[in-house]
mmCIF file of N, CA and C in Angstrom:
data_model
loop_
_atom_site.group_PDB
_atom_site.id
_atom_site.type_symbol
_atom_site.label_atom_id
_atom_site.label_comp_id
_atom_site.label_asym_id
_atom_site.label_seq_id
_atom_site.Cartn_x
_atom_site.Cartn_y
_atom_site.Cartn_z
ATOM 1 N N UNK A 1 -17.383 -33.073 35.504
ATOM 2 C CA UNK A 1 -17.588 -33.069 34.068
ATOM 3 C C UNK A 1 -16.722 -31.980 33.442
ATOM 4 N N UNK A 2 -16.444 -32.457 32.149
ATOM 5 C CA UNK A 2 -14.966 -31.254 31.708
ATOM 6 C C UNK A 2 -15.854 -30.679 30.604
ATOM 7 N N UNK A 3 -15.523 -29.202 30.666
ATOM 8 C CA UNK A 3 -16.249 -28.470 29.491
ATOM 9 C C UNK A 3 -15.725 -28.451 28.151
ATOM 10 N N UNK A 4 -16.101 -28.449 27.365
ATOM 11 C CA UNK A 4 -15.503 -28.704 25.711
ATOM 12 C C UNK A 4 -15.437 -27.098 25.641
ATOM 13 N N UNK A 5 -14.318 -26.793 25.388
ATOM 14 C CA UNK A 5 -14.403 -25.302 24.720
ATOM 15 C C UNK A 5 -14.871 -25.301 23.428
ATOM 16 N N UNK A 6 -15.514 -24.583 22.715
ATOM 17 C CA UNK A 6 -15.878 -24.338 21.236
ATOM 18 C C UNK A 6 -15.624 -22.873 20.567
ATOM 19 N N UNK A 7 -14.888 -22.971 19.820
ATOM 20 C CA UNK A 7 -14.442 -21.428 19.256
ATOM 21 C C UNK A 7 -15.772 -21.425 18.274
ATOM 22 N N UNK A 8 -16.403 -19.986 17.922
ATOM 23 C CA UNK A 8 -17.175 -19.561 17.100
ATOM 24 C C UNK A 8 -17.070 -18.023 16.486
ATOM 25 N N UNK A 9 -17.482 -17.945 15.442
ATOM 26 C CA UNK A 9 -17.269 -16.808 14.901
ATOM 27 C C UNK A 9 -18.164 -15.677 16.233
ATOM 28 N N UNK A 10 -17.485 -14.542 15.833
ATOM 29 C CA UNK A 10 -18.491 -13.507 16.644
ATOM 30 C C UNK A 10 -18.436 -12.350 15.626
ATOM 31 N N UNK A 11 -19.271 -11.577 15.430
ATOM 32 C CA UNK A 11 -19.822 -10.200 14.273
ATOM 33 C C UNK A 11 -19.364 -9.280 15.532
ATOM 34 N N UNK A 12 -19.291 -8.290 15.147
ATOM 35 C CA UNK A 12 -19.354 -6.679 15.334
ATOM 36 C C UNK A 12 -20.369 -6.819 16.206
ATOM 37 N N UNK A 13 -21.565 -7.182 15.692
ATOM 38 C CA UNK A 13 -23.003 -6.577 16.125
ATOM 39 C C UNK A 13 -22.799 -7.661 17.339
ATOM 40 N N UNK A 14 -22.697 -8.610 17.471
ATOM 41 C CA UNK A 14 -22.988 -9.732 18.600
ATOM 42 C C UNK A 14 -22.362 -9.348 19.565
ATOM 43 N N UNK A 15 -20.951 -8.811 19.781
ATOM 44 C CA UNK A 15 -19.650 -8.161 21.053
ATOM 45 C C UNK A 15 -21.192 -8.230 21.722
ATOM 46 N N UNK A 16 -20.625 -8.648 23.260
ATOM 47 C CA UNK A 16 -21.138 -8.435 24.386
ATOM 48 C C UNK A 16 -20.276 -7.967 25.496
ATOM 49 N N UNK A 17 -18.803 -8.265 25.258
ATOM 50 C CA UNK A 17 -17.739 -7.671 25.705
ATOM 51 C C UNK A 17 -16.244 -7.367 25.144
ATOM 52 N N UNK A 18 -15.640 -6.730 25.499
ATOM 53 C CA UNK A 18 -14.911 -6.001 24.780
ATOM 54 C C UNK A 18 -13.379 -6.190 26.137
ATOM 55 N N UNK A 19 -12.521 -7.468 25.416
ATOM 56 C CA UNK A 19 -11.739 -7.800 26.418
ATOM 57 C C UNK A 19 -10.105 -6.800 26.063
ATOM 58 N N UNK A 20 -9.706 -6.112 26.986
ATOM 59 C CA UNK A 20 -8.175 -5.401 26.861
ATOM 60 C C UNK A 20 -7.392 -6.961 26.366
ATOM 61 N N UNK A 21 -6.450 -6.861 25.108
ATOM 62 C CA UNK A 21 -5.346 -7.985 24.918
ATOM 63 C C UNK A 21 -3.831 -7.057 25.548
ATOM 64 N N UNK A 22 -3.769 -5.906 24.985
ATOM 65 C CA UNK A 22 -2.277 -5.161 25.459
ATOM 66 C C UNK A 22 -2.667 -4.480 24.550
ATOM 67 N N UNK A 23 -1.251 -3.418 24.977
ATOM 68 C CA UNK A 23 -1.090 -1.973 24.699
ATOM 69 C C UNK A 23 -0.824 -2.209 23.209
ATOM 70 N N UNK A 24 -1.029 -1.169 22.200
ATOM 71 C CA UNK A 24 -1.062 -1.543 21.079
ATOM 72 C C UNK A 24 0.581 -1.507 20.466
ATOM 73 N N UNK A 25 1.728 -0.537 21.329
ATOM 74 C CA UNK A 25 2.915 -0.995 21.065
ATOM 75 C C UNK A 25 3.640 -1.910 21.366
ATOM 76 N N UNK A 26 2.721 -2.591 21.693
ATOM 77 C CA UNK A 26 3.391 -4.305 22.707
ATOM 78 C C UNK A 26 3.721 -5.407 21.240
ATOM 79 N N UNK A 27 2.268 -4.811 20.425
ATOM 80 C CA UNK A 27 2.469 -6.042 19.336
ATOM 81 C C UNK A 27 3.178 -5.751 17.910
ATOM 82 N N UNK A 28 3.832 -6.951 17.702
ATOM 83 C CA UNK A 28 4.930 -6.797 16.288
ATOM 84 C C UNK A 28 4.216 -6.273 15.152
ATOM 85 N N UNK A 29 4.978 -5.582 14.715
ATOM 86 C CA UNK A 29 4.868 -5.489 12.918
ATOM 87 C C UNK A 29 4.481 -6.456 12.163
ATOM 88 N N UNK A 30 3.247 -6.582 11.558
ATOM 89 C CA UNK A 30 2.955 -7.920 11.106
ATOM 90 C C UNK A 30 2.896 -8.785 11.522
ATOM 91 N N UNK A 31 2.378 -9.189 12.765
ATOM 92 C CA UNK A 31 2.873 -10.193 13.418
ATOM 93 C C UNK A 31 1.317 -10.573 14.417
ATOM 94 N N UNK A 32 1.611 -10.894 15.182
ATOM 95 C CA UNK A 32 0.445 -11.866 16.465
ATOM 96 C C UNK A 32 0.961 -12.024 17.604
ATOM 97 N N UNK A 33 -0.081 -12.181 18.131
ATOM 98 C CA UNK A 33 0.182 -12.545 19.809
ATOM 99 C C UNK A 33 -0.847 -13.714 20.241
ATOM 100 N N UNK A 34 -0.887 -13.779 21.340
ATOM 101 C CA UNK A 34 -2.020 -14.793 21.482
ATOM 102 C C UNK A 34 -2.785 -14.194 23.218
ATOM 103 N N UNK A 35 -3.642 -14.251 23.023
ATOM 104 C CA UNK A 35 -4.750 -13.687 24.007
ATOM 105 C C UNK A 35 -5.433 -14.903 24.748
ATOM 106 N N UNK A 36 -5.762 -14.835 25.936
ATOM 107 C CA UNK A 36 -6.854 -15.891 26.323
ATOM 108 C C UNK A 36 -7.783 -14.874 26.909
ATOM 109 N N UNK A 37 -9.422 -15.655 26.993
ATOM 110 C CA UNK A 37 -10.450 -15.455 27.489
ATOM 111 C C UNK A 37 -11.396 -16.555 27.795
ATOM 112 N N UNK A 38 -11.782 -16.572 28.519
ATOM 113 C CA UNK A 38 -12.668 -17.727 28.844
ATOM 114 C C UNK A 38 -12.085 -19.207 29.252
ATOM 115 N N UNK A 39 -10.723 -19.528 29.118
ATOM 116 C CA UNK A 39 -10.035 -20.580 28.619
ATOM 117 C C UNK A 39 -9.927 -21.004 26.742
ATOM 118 N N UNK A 40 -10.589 -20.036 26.222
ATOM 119 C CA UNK A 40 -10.086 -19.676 24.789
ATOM 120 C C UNK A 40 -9.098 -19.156 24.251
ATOM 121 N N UNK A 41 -8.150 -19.804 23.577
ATOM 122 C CA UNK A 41 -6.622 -18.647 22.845
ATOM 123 C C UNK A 41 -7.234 -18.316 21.439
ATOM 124 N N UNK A 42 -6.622 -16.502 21.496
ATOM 125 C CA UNK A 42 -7.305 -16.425 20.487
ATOM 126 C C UNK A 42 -5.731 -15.736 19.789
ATOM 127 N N UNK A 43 -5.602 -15.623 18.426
ATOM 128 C CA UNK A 43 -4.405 -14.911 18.078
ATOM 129 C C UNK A 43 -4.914 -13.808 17.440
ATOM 130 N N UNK A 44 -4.461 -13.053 17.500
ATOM 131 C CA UNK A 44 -4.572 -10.954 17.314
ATOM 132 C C UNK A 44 -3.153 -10.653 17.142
ATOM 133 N N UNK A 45 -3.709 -10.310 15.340
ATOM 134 C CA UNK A 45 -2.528 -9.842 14.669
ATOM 135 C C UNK A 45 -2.804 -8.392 14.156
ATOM 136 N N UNK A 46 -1.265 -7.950 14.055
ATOM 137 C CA UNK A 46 -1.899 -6.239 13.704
ATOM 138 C C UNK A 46 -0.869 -6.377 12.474
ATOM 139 N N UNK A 47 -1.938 -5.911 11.177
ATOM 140 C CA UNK A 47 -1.260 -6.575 9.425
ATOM 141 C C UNK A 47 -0.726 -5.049 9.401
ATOM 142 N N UNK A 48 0.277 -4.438 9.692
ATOM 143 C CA UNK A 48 0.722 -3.156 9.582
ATOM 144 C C UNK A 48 0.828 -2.496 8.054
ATOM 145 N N UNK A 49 1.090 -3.805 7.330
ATOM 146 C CA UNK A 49 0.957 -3.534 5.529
ATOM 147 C C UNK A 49 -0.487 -2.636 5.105
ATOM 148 N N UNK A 50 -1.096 -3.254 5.806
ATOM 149 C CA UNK A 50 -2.709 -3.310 5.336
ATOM 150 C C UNK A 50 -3.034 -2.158 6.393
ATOM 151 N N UNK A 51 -2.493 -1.666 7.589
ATOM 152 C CA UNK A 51 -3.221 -0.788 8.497
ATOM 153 C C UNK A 51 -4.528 -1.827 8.694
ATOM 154 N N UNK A 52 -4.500 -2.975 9.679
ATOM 155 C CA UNK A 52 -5.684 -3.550 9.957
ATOM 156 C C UNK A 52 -5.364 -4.566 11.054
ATOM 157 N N UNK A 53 -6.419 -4.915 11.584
ATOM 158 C CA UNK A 53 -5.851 -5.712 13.020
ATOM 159 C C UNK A 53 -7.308 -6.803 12.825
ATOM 160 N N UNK A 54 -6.529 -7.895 13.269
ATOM 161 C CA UNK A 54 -7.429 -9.297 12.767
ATOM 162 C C UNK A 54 -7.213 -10.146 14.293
ATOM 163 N N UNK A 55 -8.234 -10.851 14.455
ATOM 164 C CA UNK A 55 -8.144 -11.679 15.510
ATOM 165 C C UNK A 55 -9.039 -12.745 15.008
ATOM 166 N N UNK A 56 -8.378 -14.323 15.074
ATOM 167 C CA UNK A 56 -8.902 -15.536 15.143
ATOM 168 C C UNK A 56 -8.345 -16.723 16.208
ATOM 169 N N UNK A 57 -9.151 -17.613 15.841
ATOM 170 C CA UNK A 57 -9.265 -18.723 17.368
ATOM 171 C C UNK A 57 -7.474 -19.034 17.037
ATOM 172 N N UNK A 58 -6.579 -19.323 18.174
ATOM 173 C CA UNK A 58 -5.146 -19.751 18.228
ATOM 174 C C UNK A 58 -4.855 -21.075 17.484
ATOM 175 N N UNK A 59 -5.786 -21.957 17.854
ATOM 176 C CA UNK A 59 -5.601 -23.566 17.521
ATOM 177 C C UNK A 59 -5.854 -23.942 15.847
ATOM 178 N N UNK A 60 -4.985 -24.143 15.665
ATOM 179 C CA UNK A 60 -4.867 -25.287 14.092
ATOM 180 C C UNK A 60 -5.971 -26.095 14.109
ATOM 181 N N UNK A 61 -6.632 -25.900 13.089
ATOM 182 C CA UNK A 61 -7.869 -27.260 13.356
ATOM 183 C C UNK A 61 -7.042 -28.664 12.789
ATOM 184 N N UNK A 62 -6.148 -28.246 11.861
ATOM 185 C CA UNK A 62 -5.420 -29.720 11.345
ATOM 186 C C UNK A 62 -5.348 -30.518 12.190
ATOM 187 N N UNK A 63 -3.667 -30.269 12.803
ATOM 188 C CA UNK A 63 -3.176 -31.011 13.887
ATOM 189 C C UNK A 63 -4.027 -30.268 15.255
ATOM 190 N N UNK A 64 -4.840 -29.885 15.873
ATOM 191 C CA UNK A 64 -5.108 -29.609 17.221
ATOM 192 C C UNK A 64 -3.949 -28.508 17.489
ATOM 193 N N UNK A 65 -3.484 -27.607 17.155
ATOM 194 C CA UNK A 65 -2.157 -27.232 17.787
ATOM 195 C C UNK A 65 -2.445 -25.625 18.284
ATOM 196 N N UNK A 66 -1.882 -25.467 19.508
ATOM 197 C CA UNK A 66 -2.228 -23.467 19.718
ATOM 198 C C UNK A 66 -0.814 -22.871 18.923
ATOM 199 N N UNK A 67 -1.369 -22.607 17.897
ATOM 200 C CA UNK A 67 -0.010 -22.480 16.718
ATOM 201 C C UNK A 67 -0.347 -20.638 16.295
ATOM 202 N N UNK A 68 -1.555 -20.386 15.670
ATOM 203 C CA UNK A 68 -1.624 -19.473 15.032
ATOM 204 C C UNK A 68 -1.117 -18.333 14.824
ATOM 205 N N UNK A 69 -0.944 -17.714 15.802
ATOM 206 C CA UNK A 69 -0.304 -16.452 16.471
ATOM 207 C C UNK A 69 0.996 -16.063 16.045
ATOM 208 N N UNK A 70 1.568 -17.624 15.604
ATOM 209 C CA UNK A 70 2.923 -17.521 15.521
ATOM 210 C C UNK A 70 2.747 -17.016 13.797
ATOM 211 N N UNK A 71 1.458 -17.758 13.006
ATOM 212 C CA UNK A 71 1.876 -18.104 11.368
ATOM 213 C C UNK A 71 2.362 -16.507 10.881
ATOM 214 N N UNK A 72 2.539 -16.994 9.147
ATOM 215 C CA UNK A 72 2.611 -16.190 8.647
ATOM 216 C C UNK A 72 1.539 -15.153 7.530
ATOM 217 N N UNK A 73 1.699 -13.713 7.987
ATOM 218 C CA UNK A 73 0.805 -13.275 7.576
ATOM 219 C C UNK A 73 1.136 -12.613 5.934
ATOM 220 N N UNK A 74 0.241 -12.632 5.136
ATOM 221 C CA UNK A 74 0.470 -12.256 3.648
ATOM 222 C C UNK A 74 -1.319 -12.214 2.855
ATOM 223 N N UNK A 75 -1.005 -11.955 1.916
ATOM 224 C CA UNK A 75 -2.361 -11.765 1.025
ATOM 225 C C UNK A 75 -2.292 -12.735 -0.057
ATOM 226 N N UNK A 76 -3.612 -13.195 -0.472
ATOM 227 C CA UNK A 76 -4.033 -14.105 -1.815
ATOM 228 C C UNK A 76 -5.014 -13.178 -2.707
ATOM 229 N N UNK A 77 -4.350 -11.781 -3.487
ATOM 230 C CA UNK A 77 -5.224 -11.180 -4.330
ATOM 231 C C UNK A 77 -5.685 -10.114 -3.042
ATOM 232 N N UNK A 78 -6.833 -9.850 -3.321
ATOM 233 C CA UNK A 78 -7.244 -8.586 -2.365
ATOM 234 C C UNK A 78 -7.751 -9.227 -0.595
ATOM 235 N N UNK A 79 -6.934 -10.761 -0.513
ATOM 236 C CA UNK A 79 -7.716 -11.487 0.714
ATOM 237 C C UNK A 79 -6.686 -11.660 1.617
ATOM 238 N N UNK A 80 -6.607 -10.984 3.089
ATOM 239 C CA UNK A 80 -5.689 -10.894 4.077
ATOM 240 C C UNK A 80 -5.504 -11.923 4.602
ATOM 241 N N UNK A 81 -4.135 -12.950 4.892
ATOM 242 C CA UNK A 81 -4.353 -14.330 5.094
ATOM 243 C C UNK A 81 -3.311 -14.532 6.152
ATOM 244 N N UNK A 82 -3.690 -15.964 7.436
ATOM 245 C CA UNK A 82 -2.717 -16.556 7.600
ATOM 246 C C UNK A 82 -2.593 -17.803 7.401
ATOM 247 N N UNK A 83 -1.226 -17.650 7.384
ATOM 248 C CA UNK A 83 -0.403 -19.326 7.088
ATOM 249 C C UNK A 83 -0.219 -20.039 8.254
ATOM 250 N N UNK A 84 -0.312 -21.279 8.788
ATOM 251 C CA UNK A 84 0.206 -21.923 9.765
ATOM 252 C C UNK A 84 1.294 -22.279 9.853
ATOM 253 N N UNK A 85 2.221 -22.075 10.741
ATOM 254 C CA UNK A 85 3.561 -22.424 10.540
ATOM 255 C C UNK A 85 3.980 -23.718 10.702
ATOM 256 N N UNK A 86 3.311 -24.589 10.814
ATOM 257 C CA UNK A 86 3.277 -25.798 11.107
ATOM 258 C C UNK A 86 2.931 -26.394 9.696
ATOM 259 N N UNK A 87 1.541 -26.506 9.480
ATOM 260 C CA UNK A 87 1.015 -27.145 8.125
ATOM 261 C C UNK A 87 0.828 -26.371 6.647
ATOM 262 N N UNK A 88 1.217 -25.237 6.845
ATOM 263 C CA UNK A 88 1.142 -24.246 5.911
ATOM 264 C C UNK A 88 -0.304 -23.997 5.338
ATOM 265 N N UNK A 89 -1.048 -24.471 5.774
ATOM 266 C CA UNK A 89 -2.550 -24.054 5.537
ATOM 267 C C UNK A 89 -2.760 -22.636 5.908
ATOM 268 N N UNK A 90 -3.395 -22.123 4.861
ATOM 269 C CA UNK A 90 -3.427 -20.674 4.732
ATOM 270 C C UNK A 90 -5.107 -19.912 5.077
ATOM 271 N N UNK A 91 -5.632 -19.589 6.058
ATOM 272 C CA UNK A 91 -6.767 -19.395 5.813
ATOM 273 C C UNK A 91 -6.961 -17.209 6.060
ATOM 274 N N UNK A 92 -8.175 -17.180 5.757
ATOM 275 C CA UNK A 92 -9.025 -15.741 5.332
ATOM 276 C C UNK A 92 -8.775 -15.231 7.078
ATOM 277 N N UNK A 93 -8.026 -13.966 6.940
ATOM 278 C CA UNK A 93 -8.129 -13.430 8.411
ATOM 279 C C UNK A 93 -9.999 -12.636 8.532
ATOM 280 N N UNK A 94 -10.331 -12.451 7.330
ATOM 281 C CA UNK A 94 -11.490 -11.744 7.309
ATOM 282 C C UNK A 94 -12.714 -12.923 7.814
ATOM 283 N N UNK A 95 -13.037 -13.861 7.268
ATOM 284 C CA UNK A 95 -13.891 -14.838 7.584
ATOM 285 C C UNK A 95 -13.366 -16.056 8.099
ATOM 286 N N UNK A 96 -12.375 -16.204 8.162
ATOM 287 C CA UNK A 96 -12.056 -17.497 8.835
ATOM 288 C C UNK A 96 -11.492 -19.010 7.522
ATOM 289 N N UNK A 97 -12.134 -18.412 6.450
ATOM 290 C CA UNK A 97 -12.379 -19.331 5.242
ATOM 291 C C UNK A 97 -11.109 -20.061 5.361
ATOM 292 N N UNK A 98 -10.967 -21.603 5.143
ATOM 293 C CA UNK A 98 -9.428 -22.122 4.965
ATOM 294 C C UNK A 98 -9.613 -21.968 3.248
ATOM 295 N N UNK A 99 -8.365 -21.345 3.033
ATOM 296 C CA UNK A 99 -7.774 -20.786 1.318
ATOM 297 C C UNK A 99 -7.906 -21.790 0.925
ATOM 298 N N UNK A 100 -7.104 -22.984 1.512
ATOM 299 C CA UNK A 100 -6.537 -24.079 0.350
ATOM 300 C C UNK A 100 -7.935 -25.389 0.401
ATOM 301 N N UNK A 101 -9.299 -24.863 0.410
ATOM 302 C CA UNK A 101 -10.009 -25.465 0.215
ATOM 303 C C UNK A 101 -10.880 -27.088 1.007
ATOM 304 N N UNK A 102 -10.238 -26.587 2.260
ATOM 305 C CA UNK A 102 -10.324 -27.837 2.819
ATOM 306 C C UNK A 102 -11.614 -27.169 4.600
ATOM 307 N N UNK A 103 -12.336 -28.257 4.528
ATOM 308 C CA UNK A 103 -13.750 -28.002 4.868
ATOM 309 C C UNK A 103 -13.215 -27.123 6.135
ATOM 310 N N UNK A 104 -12.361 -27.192 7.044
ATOM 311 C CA UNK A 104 -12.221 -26.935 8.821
ATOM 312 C C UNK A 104 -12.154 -24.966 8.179
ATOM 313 N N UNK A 105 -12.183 -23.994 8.834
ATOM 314 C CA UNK A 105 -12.473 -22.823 8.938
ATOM 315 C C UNK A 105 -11.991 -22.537 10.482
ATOM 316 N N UNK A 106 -11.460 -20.746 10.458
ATOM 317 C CA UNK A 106 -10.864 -20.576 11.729
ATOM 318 C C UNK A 106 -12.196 -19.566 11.935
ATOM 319 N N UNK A 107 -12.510 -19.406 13.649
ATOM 320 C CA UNK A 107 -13.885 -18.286 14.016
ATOM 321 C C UNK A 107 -12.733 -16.901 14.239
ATOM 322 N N UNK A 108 -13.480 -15.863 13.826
ATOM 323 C CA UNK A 108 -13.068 -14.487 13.918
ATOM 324 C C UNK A 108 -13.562 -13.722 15.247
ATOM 325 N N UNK A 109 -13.026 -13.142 14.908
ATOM 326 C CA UNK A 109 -13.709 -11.687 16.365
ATOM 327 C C UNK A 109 -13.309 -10.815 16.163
ATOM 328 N N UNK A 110 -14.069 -9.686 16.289
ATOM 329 C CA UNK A 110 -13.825 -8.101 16.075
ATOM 330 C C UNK A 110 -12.885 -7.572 16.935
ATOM 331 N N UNK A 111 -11.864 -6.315 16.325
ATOM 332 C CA UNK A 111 -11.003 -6.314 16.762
ATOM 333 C C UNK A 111 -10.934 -4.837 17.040
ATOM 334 N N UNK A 112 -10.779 -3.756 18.212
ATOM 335 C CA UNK A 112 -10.625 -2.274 18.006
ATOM 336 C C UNK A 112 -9.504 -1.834 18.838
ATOM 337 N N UNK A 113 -9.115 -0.650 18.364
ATOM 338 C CA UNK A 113 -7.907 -0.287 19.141
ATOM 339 C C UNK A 113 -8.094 1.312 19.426
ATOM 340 N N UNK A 114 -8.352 1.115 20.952
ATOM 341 C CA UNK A 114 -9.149 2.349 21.696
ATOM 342 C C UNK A 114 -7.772 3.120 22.855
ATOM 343 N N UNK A 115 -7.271 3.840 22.530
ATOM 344 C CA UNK A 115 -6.118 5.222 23.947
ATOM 345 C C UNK A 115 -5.161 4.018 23.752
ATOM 346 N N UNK A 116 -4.938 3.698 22.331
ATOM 347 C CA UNK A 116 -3.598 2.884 22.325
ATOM 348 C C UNK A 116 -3.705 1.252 22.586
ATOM 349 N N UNK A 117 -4.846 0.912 23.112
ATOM 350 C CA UNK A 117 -4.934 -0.578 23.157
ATOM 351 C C UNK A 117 -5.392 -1.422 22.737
ATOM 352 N N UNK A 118 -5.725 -2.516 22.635
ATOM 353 C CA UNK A 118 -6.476 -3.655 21.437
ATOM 354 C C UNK A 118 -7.432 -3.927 22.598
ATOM 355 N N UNK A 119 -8.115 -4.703 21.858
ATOM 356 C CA UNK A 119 -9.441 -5.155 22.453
ATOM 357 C C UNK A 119 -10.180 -5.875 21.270
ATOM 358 N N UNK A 120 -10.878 -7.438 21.966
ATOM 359 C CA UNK A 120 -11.252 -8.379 21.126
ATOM 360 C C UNK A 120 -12.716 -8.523 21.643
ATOM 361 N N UNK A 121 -13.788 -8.949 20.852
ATOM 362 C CA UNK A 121 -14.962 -8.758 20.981
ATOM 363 C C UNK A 121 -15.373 -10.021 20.826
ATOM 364 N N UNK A 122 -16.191 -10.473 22.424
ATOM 365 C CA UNK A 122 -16.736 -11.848 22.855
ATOM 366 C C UNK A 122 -18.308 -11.799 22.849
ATOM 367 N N UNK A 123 -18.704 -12.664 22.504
ATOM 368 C CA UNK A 123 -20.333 -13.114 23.240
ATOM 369 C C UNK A 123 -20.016 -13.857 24.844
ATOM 370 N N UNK A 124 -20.856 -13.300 25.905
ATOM 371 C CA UNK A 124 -20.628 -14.128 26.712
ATOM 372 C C UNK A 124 -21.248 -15.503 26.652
#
């Protein structure tokens, strides 16, 4: 039997573990990477504009695609966003919210950067 992966949001408070992604000079200026855990890709971007580091699920809900990591990152007003580079759908690095109004939403995870390294925060 094949397991369905399911991405879900995770809070601060929920972390049950706290996975190393890389050293924190590994990742671009504005930019993303993409992490796995569990058989989950997750993309972890560090918004250097903003001094802030965001991590959401990799996959496009549009097309199915492990895209995210790559999009582009920018703001809508005071709301930290990425773009897909593929469909240009823009969603909330903070909640996941898709901007351009359309029902699918990306899950978040807490993000800290501890003696130089990142680290993304799972429920097991």
């Amino acid at each position: 039997m094949t397991e369905t992966l399911e991405y879900k949001t995770v809070t601060s408070e929920e972390v049950e573990t706290w996975v190393e992604v890389a050293a924190e000079k590994d990742f671009p200026a504005n930019g993303g990477v993409c992490a796995e855990h569990k058989g989950l890709q997750v993309a972890v971007f560090n918004f250097t504009r903003r001094k802030k580091w965001y991590a959401t699920q990799n996959l496009c809900p549009h097309k199915q695609q492990m895209i995210l990591s790559r999009g582009m990152l920018g703001s809508e007003g005071e709301e930290p966003k990425v773009a897909c580079p593929f469909h240009k759908q823009t969603f909330s690095l903070k909640d996941g919210k898709n901007l351009n109004g359309d029902h699918c939403a990306l899950a978040t995870y807490p993000v800290k950067v501890e003696n130089g390294y990142v680290y993304v925060g799972f429920k097991n």
